[in-house]
XYZ file of C-alpha atoms in Angstrom:
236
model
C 0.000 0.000 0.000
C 1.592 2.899 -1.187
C 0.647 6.758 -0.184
C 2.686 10.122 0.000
C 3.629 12.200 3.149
C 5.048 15.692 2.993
C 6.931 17.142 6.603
C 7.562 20.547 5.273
C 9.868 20.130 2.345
C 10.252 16.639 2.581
C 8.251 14.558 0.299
C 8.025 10.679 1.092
C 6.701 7.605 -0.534
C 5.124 6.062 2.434
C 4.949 2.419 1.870
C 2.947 0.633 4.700
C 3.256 -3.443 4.427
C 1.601 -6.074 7.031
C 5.486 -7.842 6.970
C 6.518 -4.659 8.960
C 7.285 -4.414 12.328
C 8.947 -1.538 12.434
C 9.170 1.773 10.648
C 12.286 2.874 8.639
C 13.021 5.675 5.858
C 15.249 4.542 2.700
C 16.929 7.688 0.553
C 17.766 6.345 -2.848
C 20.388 7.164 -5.638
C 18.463 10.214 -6.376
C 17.356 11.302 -3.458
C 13.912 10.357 -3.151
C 12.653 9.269 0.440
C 10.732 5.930 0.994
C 9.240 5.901 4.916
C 8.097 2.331 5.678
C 5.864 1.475 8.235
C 3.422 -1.478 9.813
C 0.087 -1.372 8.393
C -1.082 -0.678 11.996
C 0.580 2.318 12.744
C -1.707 5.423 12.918
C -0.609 8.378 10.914
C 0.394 11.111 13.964
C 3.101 7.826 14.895
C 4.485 8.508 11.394
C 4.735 12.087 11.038
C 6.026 12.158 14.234
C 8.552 9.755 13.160
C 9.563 11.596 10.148
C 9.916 14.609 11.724
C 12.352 13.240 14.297
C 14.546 11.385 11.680
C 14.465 14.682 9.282
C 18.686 15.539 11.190
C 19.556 12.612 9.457
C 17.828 12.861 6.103
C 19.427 15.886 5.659
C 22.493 14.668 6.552
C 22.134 11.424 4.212
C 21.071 13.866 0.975
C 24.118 15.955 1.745
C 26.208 12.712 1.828
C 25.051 11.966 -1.915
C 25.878 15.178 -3.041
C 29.158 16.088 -1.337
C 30.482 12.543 -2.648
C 29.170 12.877 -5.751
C 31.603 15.931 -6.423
C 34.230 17.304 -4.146
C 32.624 20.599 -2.768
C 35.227 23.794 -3.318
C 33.640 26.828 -1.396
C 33.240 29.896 -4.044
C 35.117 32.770 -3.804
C 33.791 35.757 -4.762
C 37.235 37.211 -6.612
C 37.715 37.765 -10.267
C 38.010 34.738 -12.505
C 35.761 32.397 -10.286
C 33.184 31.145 -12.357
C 29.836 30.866 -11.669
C 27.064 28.759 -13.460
C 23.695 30.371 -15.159
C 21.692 28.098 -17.399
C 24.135 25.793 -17.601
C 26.715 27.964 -18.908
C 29.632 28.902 -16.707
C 30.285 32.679 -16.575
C 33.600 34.348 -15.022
C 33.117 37.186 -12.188
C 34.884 40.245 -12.391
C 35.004 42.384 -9.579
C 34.504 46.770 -11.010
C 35.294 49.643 -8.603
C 32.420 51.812 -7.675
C 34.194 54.742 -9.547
C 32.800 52.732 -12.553
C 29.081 52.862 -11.417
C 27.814 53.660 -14.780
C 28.356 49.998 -15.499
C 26.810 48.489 -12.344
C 24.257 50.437 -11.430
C 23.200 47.083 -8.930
C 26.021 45.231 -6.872
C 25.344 42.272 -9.381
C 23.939 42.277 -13.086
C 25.573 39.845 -15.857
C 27.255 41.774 -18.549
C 28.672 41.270 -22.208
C 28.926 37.345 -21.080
C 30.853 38.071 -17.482
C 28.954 38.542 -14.157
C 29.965 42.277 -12.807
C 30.188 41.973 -8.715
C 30.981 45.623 -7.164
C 34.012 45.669 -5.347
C 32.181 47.370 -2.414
C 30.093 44.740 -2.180
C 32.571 41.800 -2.420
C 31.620 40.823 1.210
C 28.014 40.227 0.261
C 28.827 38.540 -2.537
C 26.721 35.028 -1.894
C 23.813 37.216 -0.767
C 24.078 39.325 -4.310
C 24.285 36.125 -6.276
C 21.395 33.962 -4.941
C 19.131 37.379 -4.770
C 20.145 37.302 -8.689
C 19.867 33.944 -9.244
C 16.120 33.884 -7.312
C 15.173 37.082 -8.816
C 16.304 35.207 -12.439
C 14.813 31.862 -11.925
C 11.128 33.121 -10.841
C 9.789 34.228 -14.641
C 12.203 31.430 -16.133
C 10.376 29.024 -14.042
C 7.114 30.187 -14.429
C 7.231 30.762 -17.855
C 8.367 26.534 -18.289
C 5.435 25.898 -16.278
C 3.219 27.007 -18.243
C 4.693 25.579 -21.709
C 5.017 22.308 -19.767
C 1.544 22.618 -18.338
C -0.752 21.868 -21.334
C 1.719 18.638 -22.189
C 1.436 16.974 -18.368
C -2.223 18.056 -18.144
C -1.854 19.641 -14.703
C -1.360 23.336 -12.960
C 0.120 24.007 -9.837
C -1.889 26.541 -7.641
C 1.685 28.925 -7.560
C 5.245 28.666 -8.762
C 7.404 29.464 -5.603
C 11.709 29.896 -5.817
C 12.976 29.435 -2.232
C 15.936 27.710 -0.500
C 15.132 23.738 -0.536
C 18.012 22.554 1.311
C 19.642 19.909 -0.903
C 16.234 19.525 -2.619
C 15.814 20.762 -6.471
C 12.110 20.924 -6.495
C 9.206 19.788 -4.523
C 5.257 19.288 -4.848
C 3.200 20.676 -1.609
C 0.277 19.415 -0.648
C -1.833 22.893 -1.380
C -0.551 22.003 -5.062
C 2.263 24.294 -5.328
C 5.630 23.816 -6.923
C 8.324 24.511 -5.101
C 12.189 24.968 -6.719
C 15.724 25.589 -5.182
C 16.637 29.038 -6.728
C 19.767 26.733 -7.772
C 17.668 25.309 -10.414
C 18.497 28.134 -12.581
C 22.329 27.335 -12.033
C 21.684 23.734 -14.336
C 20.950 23.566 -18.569
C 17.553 24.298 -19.592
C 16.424 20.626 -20.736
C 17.652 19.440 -17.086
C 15.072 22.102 -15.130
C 12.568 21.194 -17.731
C 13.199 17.610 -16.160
C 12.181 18.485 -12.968
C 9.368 20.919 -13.871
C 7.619 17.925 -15.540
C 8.750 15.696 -12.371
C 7.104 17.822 -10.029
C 3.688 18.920 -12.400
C 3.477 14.688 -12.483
C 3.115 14.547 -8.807
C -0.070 16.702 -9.238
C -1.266 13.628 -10.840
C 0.476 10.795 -9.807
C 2.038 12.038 -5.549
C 4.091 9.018 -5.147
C 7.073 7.502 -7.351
C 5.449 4.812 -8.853
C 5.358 2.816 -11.444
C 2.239 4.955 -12.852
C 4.150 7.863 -12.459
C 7.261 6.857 -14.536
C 5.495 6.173 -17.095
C 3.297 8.747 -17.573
C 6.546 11.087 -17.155
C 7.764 8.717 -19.977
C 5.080 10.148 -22.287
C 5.139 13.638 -21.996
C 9.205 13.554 -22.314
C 10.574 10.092 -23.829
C 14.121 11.068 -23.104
C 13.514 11.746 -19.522
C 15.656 8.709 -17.812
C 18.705 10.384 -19.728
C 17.996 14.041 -18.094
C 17.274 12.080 -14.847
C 20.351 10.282 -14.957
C 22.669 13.449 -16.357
C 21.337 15.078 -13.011
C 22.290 12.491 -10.711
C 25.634 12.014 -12.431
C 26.640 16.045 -12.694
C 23.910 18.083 -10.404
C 26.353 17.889 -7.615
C 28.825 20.141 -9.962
C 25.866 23.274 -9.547
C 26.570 25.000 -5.930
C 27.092 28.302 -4.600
C-alpha cells in the first residue's frame, strides 16, 4: 500500500506493508525518500517519526551530493566562475568609480557577471538574490509551456531555499524549486518541472508515475540520470 507524506519540504513515498514491524526511511540514488511502516501504525506515529529522523535525512542527501563531487567553497574574486543556465560565466570584480556599469552590486554583462568591489563581502547574498530574482519568470514561464503537455497546474510557482532539494510538490498544489535550479541547462530544469507537475497527478514515485513522465518527455531517464551524475557540480 503505497501513499505520500510531505513534513515541510520533505516529500516521502510512504509504503505501509503487514510484513513490517517496524518503521524505517530509505533515501535512494536520487534522493527520493521511501518511509516504511506497519500497516497498523496510525498516521500522527508517522509524522512524528519523520519529523524526528528529518537531522539525518538531511544529513544522508548531503552525503550523496558532497560525494558525488568534491565541494570547493566559491570565492567571490575575479576569474571564479559561476554557473547560469548551464553555462559557466567568469566574475569580475569593477570599482564603484565605474558605477555607470553596475548600477546594482550584481547584473551579468557582455557574457561576465559584474560583482561591485564594495560589495565583495556580500557577494553570496548578491548572487542567490540574482539567481532567485532570475529563476522566478524562467520558471514560471516553463510551467506554463510544460503545463498543457502533463495536463496539470500548480496553484503557484514558488523559488525558495530547498536545502539539498531541487524541487518539490506541496500538498496545497504548489511547486516549489531551489533558486539553484536556474544554475543547471535548460532541458535538465525542464526535467524536474515535468517531475514535479506529475506529482499533481500521480504524488508518489510509482510505477504509474514513470510512465506517464515517460510520455510527456521520452528522453527523460537520460535528463534524470545526467542530473544524478553532474547536479552535484551546480553549488554556490
Amino acid at each position: 500500500m503505497n501513499d505520500t507524506l510531505v513534513i515541510d519540504e520533505l516529500r516521502f513515498d510512504l509504503r505501509r506493508s503487514a510484513k513490517r514491524k517496524t518503521m524505517g526511511i530509505t533515501v535512494d540514488r536520487d534522493g527520493f525518500l521511501i518511509l516504511h511502516a506497519p500497516m497498523d501504525v496510525p498516521q500522527p506515529a508517522i509524522e512524528q517519526y519523520a519529523r524526528e529522523k528529518r537531522l539525518w535525512i538531511y544529513s544522508k542527501l548531503a552525503e550523496k551530493e558532497v560525494l558525488a563531487w568534491p565541494i570547493r567553497m566559491k570565492e567571490f574574486v575575479s576569474g571564479e566562475g559561476f554557473y547560469y543556465l548551464g553555462r559557466n560565466y567568469r566574475l569580475l570584480l569593477v570599482d564603484t568609480s565605474e558605477g555607470s556599469t553596475t548600477p546594482t552590486p550584481l547584473q551579468l554583462h557582455h557574457g561576465r557577471f559584474l560583482l561591485r568591489r564594495d560589495e565583495q563581502e556580500h557577494g553570496r547574498k548578491h548572487f542567490i538574490a540574482w539567481y532567485t530574482g532570475h529563476a522566478r519568470p524562467w520558471l514560471h514561464h516553463r510551467v506554463a509551456l510544460l503545463t498543457d503537455r502533463i495536463g496539470s497546474a500548480p496553484t503557484s510557482v514558488r523559488v525558495r531555499d530547498l536545502s539539498f532539494r531541487w524541487a518539490s510538490c506541496g500538498q496545497d498544489r504548489s511547486l516549489n524549486f531551489h533558486w539553484r535550479t536556474i544554475l543547471l541547462p535548460p532541458r535538465i530544469i525542464e526535467y524536474l518541472v515535468a517531475h514535479e507537475l506529475l506529482h499533481l497527478h500521480e504524488p508518489n514515485h510509482s510505477s504509474k508515475f514513470w510512465q506517464r513522465l515517460e510520455r510527456a518527455m521520452p528522453d527523460y531517464q537520460s535528463r534524470r540520470q545526467w542530473l544524478d551524475r553532474e547536479g552535484g557540480r551546480f553549488y554556490l
